[in-house]
CSV table of C-alpha atoms in Angstrom, one decimal:
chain,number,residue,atom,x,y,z
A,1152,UNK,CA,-148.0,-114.4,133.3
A,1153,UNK,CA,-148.5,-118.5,133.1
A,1154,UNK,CA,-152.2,-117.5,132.6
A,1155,UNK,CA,-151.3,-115.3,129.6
A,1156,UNK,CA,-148.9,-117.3,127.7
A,1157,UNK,CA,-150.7,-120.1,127.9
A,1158,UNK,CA,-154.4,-118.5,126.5
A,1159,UNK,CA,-151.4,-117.3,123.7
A,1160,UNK,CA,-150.6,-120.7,123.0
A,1161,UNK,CA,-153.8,-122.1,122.7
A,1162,UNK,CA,-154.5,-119.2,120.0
A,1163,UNK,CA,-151.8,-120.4,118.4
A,1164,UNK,CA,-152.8,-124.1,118.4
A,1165,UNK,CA,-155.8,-123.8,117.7
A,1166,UNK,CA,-155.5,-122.9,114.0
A,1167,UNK,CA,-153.7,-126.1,113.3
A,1168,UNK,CA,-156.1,-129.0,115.0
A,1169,UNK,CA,-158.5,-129.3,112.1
A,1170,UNK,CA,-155.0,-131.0,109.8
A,1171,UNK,CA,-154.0,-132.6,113.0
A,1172,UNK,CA,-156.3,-135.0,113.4
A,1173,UNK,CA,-154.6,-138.7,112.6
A,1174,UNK,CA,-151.7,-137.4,114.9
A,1175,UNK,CA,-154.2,-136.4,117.7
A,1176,UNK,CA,-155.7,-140.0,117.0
A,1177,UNK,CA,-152.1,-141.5,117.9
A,1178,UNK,CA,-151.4,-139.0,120.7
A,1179,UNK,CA,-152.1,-140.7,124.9
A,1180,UNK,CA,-154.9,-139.3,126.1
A,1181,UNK,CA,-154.1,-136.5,128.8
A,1182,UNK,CA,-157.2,-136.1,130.8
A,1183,UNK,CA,-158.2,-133.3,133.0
A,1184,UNK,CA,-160.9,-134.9,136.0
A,1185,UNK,CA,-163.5,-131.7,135.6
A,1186,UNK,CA,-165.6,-132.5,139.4
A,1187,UNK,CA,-168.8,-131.5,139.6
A,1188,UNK,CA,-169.5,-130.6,143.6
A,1189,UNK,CA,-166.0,-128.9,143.8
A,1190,UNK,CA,-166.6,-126.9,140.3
A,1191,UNK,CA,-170.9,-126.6,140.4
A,1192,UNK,CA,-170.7,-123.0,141.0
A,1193,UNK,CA,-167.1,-122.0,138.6
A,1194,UNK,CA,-169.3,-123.7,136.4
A,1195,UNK,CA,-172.6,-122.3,136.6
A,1196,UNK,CA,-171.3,-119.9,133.4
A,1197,UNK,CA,-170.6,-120.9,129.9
A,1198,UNK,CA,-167.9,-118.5,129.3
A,1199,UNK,CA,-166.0,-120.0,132.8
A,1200,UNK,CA,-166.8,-123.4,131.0
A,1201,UNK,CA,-164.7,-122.3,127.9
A,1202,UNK,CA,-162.2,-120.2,129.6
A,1203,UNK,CA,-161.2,-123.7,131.4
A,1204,UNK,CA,-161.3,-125.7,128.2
A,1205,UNK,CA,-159.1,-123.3,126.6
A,1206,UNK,CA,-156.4,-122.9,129.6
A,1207,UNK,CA,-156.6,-127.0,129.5
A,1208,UNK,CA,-156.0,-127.2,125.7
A,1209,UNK,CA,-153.3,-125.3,126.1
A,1210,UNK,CA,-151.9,-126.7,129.0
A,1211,UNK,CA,-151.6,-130.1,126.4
A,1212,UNK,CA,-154.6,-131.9,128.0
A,1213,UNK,CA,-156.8,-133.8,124.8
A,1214,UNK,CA,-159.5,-135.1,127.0
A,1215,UNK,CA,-162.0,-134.0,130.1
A,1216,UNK,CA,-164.0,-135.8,132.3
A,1217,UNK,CA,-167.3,-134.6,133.0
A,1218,UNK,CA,-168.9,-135.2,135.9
A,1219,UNK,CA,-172.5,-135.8,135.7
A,1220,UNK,CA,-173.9,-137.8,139.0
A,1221,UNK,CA,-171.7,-136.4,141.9
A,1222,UNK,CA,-171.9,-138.1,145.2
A,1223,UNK,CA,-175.5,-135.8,146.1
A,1224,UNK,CA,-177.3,-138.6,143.3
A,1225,UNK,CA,-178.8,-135.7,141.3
A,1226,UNK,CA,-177.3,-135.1,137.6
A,1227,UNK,CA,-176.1,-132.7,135.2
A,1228,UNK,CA,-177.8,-134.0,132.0
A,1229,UNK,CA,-181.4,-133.9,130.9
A,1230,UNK,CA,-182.8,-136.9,132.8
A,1231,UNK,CA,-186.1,-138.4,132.5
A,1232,UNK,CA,-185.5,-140.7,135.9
A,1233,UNK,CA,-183.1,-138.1,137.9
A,1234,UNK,CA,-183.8,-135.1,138.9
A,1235,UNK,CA,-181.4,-132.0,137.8
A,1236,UNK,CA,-178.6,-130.7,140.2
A,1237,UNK,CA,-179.8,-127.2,141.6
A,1238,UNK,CA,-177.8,-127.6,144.8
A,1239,UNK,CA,-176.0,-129.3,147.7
A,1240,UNK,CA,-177.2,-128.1,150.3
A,1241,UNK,CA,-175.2,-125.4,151.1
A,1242,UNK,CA,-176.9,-122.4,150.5
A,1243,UNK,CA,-175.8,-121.9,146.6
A,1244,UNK,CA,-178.6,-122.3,144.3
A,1245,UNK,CA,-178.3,-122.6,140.0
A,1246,UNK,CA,-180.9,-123.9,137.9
A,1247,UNK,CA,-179.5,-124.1,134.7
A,1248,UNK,CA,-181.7,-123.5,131.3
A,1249,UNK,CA,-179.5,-125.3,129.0
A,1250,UNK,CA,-178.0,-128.8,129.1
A,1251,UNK,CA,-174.7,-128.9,131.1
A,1252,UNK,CA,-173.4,-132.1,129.8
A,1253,UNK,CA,-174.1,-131.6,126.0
A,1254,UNK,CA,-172.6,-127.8,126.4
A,1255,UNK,CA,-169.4,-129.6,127.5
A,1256,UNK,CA,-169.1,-131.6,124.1
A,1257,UNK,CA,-169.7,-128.9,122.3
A,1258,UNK,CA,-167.4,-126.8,123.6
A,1259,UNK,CA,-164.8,-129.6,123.9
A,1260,UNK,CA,-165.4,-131.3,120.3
A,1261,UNK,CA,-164.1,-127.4,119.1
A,1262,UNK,CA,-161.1,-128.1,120.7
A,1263,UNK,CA,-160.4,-131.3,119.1
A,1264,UNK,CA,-160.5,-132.5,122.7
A,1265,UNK,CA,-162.3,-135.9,123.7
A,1266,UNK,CA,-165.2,-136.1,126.3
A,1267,UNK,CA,-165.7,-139.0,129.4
A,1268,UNK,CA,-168.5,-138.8,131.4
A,1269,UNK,CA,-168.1,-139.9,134.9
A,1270,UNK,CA,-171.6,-141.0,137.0
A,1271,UNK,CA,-170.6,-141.8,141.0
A,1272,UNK,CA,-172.9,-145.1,140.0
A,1273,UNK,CA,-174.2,-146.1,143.9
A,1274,UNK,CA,-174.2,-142.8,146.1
A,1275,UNK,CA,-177.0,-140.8,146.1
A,1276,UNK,CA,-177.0,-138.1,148.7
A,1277,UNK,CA,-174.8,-136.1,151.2
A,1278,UNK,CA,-174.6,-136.7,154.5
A,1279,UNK,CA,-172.8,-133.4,155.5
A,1280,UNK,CA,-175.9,-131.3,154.1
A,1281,UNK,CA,-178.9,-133.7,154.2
A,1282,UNK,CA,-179.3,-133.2,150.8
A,1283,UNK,CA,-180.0,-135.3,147.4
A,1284,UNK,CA,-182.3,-138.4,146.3
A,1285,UNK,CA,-181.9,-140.3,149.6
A,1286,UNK,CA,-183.0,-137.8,152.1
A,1287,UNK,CA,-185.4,-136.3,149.7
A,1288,UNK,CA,-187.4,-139.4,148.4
A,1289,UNK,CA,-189.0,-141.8,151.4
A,1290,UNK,CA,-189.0,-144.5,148.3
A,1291,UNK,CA,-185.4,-144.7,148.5
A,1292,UNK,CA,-185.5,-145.9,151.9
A,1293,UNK,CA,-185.1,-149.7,151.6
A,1294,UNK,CA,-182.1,-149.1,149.2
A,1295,UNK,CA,-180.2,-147.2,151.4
A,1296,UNK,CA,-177.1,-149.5,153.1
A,1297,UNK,CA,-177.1,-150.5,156.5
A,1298,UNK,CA,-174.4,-150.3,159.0
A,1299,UNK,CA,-172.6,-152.8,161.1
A,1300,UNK,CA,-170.8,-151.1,164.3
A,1301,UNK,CA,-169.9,-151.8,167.6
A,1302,UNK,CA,-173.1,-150.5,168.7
A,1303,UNK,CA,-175.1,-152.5,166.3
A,1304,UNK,CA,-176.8,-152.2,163.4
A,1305,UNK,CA,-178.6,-148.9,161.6
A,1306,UNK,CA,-179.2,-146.9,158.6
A,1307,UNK,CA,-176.2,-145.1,156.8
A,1308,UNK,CA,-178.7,-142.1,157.1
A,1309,UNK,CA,-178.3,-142.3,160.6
A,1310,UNK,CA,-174.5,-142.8,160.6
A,1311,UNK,CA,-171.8,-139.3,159.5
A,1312,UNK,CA,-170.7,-141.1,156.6
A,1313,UNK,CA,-170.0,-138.1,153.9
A,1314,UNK,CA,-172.3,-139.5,151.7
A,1315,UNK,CA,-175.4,-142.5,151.3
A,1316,UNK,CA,-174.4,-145.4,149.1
A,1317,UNK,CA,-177.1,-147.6,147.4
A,1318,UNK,CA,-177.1,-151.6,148.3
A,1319,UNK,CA,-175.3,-152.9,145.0
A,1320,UNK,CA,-177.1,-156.1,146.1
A,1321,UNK,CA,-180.6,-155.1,145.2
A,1322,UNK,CA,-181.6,-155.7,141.6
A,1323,UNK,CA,-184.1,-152.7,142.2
A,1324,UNK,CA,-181.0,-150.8,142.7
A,1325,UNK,CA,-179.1,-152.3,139.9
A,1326,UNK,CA,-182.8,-151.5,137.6
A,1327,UNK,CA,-182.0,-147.7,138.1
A,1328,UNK,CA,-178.5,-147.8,137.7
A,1329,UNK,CA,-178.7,-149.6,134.7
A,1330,UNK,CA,-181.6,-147.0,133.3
A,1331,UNK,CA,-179.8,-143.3,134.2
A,1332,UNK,CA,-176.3,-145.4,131.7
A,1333,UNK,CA,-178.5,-146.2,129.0
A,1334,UNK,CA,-180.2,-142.8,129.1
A,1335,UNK,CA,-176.7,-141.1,129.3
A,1336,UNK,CA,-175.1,-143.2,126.6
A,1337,UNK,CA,-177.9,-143.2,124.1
A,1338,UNK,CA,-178.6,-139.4,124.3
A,1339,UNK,CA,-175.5,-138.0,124.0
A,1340,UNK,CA,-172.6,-138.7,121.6
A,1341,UNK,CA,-169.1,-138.8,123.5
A,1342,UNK,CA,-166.2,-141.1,124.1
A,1343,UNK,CA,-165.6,-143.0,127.0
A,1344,UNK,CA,-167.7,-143.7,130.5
A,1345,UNK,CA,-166.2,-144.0,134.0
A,1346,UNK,CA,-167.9,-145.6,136.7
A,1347,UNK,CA,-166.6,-143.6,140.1
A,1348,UNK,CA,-168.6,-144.9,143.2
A,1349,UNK,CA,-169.3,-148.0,141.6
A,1350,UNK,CA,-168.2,-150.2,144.9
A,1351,UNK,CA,-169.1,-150.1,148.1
A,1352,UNK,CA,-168.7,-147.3,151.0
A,1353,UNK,CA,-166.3,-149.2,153.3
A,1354,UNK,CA,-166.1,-152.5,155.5
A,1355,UNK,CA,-169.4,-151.4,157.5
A,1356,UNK,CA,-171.5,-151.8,154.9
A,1357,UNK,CA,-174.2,-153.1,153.6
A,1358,UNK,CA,-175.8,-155.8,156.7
A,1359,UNK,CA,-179.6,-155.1,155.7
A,1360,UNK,CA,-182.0,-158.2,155.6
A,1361,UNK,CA,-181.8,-158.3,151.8
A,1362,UNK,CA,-178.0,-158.6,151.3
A,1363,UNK,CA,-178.1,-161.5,154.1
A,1364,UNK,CA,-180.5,-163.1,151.7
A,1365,UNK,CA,-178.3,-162.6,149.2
A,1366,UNK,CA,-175.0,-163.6,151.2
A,1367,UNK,CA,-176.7,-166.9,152.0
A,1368,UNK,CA,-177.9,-167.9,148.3
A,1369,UNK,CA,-174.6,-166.9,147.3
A,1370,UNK,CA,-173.0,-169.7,150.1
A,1371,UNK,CA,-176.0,-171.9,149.4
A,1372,UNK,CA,-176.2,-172.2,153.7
A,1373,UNK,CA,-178.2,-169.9,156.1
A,1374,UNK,CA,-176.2,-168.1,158.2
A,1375,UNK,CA,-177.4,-168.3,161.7
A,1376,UNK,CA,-176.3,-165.9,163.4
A,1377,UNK,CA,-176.1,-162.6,161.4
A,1378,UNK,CA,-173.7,-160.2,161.2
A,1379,UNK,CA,-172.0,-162.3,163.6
A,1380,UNK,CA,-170.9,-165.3,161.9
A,1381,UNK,CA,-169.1,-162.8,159.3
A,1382,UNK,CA,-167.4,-160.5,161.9
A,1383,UNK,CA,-168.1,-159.1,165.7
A,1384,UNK,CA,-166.0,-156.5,167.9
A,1385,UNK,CA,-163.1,-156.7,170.1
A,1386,UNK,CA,-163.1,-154.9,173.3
A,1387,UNK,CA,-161.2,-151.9,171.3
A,1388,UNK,CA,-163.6,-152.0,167.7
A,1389,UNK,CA,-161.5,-154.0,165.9
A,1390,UNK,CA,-162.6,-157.0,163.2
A,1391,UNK,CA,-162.8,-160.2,164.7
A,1392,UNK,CA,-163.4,-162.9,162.0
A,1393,UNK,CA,-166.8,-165.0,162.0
A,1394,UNK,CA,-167.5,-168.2,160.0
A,1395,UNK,CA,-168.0,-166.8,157.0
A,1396,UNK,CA,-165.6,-164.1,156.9
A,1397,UNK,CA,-163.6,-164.9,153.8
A,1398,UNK,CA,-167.0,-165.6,152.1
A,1399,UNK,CA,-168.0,-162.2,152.7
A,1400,UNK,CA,-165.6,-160.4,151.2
A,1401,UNK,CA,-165.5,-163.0,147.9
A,1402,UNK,CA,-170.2,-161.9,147.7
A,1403,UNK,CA,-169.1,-158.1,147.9
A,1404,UNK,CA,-166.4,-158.4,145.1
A,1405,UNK,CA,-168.6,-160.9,142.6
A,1406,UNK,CA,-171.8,-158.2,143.7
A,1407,UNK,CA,-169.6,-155.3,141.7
A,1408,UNK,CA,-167.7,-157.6,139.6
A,1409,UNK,CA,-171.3,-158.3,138.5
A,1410,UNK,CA,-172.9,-154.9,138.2
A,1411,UNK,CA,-169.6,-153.5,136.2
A,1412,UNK,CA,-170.4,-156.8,134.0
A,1413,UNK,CA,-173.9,-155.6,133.3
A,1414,UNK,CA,-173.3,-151.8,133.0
A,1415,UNK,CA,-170.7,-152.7,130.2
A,1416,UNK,CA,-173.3,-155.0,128.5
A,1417,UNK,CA,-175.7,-151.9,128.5
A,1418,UNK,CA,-173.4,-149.9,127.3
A,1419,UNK,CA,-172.0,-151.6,124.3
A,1420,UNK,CA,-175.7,-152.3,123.3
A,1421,UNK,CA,-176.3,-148.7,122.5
A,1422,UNK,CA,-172.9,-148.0,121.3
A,1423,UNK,CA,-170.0,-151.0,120.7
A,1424,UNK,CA,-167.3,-148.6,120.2
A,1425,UNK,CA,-167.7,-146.6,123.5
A,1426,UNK,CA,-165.0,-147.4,125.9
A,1427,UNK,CA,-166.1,-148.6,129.4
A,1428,UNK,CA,-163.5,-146.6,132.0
A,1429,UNK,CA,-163.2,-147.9,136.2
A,1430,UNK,CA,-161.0,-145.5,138.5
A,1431,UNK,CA,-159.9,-147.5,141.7
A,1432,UNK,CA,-157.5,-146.5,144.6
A,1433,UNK,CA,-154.6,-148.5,143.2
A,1434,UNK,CA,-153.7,-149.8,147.0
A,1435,UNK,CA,-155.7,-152.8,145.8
A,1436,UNK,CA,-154.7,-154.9,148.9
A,1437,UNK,CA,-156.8,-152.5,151.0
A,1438,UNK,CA,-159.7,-151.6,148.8
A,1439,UNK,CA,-161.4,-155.5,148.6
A,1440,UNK,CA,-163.2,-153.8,151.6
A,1441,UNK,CA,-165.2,-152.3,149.2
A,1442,UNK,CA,-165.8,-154.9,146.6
A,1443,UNK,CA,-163.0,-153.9,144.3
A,1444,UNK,CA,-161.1,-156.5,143.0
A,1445,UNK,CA,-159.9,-154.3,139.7
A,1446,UNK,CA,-157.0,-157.4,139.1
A,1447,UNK,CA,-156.9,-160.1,136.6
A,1448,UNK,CA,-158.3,-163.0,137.0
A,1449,UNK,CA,-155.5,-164.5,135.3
A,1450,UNK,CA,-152.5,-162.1,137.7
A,1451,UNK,CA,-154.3,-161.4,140.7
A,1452,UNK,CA,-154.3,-164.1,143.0
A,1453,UNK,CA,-154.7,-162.3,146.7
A,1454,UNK,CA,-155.0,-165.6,148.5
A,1455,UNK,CA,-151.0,-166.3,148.2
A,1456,UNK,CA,-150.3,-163.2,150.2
A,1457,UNK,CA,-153.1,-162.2,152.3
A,1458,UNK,CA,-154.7,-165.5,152.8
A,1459,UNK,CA,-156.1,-164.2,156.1
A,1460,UNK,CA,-158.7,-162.6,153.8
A,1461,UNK,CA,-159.0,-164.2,150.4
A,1462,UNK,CA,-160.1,-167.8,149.3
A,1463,UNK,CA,-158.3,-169.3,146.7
A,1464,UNK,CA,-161.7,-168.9,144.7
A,1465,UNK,CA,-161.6,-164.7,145.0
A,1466,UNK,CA,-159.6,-164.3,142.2
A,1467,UNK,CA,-162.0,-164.9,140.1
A,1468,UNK,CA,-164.1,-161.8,140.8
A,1469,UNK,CA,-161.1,-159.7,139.3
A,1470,UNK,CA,-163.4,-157.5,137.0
A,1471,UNK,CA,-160.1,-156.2,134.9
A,1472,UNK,CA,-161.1,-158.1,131.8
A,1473,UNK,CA,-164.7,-156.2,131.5
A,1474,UNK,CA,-163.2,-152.3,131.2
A,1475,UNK,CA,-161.4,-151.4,128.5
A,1476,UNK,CA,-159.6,-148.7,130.6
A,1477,UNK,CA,-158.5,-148.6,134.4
A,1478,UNK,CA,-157.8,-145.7,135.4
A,1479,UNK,CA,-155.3,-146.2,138.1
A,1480,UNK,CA,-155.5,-144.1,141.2
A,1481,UNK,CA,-152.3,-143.6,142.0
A,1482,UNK,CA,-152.7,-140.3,144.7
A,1483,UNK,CA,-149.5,-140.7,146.0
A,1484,UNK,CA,-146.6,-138.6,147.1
A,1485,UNK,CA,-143.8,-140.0,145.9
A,1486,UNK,CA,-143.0,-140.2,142.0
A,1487,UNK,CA,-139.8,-142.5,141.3
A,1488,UNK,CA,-138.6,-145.6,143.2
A,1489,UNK,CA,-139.7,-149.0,142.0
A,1490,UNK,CA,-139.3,-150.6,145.3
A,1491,UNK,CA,-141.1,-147.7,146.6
A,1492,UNK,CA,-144.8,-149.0,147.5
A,1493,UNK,CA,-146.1,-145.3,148.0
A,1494,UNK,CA,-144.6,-144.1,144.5
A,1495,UNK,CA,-146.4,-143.5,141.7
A,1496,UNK,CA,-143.7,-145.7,139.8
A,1497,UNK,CA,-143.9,-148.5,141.6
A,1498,UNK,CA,-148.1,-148.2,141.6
A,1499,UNK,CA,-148.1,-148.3,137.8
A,1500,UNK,CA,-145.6,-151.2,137.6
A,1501,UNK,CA,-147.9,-153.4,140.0
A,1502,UNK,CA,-150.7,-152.5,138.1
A,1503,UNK,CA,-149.4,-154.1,135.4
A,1504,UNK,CA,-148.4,-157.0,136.7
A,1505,UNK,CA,-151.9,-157.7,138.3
A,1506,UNK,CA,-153.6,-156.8,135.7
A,1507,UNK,CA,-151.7,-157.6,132.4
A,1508,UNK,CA,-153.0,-157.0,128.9
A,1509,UNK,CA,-157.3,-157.1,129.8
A,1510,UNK,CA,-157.4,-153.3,129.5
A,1511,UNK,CA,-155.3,-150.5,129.2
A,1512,UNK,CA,-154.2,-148.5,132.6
A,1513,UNK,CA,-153.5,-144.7,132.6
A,1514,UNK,CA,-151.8,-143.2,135.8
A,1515,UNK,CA,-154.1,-140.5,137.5
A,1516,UNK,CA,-152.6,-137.9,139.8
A,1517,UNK,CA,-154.3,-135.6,142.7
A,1518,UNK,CA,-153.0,-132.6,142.4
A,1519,UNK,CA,-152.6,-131.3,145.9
A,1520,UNK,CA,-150.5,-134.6,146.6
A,1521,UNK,CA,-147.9,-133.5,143.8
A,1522,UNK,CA,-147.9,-129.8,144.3
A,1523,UNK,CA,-143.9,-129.6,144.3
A,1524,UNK,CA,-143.6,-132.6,142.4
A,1525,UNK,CA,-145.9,-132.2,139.6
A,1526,UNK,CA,-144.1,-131.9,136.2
A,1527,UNK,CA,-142.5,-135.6,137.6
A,1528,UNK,CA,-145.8,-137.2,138.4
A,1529,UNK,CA,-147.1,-136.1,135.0
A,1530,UNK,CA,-144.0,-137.5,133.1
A,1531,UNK,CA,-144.1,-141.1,134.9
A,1532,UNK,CA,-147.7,-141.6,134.0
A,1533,UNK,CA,-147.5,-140.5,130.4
A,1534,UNK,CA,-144.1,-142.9,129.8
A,1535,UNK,CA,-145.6,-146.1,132.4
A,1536,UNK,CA,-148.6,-146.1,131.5
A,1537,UNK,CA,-151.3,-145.1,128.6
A,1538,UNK,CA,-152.3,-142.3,129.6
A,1539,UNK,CA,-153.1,-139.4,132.0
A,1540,UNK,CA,-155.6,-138.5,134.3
A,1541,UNK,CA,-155.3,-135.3,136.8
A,1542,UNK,CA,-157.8,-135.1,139.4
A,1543,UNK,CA,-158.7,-132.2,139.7
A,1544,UNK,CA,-158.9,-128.9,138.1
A,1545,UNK,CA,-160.3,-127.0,141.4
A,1546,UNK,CA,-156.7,-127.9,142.7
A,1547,UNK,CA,-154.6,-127.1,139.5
A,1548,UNK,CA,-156.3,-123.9,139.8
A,1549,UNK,CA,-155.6,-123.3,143.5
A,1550,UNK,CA,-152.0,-124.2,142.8
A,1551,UNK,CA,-151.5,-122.7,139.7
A,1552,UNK,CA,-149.8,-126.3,138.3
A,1553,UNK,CA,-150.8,-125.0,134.5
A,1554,UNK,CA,-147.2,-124.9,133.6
A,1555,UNK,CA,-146.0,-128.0,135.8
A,1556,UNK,CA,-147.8,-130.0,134.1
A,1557,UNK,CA,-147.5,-128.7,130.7
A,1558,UNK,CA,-144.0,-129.1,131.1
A,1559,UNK,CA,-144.8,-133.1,132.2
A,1560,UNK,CA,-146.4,-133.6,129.1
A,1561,UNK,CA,-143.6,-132.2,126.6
A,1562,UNK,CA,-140.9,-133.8,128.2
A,1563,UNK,CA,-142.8,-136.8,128.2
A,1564,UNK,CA,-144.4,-136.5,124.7
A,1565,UNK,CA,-140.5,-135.4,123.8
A,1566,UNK,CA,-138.9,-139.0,125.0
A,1567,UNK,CA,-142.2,-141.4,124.0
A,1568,UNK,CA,-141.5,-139.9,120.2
A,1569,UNK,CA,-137.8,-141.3,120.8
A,1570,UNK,CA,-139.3,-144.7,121.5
């Protein structure tokens, strides 16, 4: 019956968007995260394509993110430099005949509803099925990270990581990330981009011959003894800081900080007015492992509280000032409690604080975190913050959180117009 009254309401809607439009223009964008390795097959049909927009619509969402580059490297747009998503890996097999992405806008620009594209900007293939650019293209080989573990060093292909990241620190790298964004943004008309994947895997990598070039330019030293002088192993695989441990993590952060700079350069070369979109783990004290540092330079200061880690000089990678939205991942459990650090609440309210006014923050949910608490986690992003995302619609479906969330929205919508 939540299926059925919803489709009723969207009939019902629908006839009033076109006299709608300078209120939709003032509405917070309510965005529904659209995945493409979790949705390729529900998606494989244009009529399941519409049938979601629709129960979306409905459910009060204004805004979908389409995912384009999933973590397999190949894409769901017509791409001169990347080949088209058939597969990944798994046995399932679709070659489209019409154009994924631009089917999307159509479809969604009906609706009155707004269109992201998301690209996961440095993986490109699975690990789990062998499949996608880096196992398929020998080329890619010297791009591919390299791992630093206990039992030395080797190729990410050779590790069980779920998927192959690119070396951010290669220009060659940065060259084709920078060519598939200006292909996407200057073929197709839509609203914002979001970089997913734009960072690093994890603390392992990358240690290839390249990066340590670039490590020591970066210090303006050669580092002697390599990986060692950044970190080595304790008895039990823990971190054991080198020389130039605090130096290390400082190169990561200003290598993203610096690609992030130049993808938002491309981008507002072909179009100014298109909004440049980050989404980031929002336990920021963990996540400068991967090169994210998605504070103000201004707020963020890490080397007050976690000075085992951060020179007084890494604050100035804080990359907050080159989006124009951060999208905040606040997958957490808990909803309320400010002096809760695993609430939603208390997420957005640091956010804020670290990154002030350099870009607007909406709160993003995972919806198999808030199964029971839903409507809540809706309502607190949509009054703290700017906006909404909900990642993503494979697990709205699977819990049927239509109706939570549309109730989120109008109790939330209901208060902000008291405001």
């Amino acid at each position: 019956m939540r299926y059925i009254s919803i489709i009723l309401f969207a009939v019902l809607i629908s006839t009033a968007c076109s006299s709608k439009k300078e209120e939709f223009s003032n509405e917070k964008p309510k965005i529904l995260w659209l995945d493409a390795e979790a949705n390729f097959k529900r998606f494989s049909s244009q009529d399941s394509i519409c049938f979601y927009l629709d129960l979306a619509k409905a459910t009060g969402f204004n805004g979908v993110v389409v995912d384009v580059r999933p973590m397999q490297g190949d894409v769901l747009y017509k791409s001169k430099i990347l080949k088209p998503l058939t597969t990944f890996g798994d046995g399932y097999v679709y070659e489209r005949d019409w154009d994924y992405l631009q089917f999307f806008i159509d479809e969604a620009r009906k609706r009155n509803m707004k269109v992201t594209v998301s690209a996961g900007i440095l993986p490109a293939g699975l690990g789990k099925t062998k499949s996608g650019t880096a196992y398929e293209d020998p080329s890619w080989d010297d791009k591919v990270c390299v791992a630093y573990t206990p039992d030395g060093l080797k190729s990410m292909k050779e590790t069980d990581e779920y998927a192959i990241f690119l070396n951010p620190a290669l220009s060659s790298v940065k060259k084709v990330v920078l060519e598939y964004v200006s292909e996407i943004v200057s073929n197709y008309d839509f609203d914002a981009f979001t970089l997913d994947y734009c960072r690093y895997c994890n603390a392992s990598y990358d240690f290839s011959d390249s990066t340590r070039v670039a490590f020591e330019k970066f210090i303006d030293k050669k580092v002697e003894q390599f990986p060692e002088d950044i970190f080595t192993f304790d008895n039990e695989g823990n971190r054991v800081p080198g020389k130039y441990y605090k130096q290390w993590w400082e190169f990561r952060s200003t290598t993203i900080t610096n690609l992030i700079t130049d993808i938002r350069k491309t981008i507002k070369s072909h179009k100014s007015d298109m909004k440049l979109n980050y989404w980031a783990a929002s336990w920021i004290h963990s996540i400068y492992q991967n090169g994210q540092n998605w504070g103000s330079k201004k707020h963020y200061d890490p080397s007050q509280m976690f000075p085992e880690w951060a020179l007084e000089t890494y604050k100035n990678t804080g990359f907050a000032d080159q989006l124009d939205v951060f999208m905040l991942g606040s997958y957490l459990y808990d909803v309320y409690g400010l002096d809760n650090n695993e609430s939603i609440e208390y997420a957005i309210d640091r956010a804020y604080k670290l990154i002030g006014d350099d870009c607007l923050i909406y709160g993003t949910v995972y919806g198999e975190n808030n199964i029971k608490n839903m409507e809540d986690a809706v309502y607190v992003c949509l009054t703290q913050s700017a906006g909404l995302m909900v990642f993503d619609i494979v697990q709205v479906i699977k819990y049927n959180l239509w109706n939570d969330i549309k109730q989120g929205i109008d109790r939330a919508e209901t208060d902000n117009s008291k405001k």
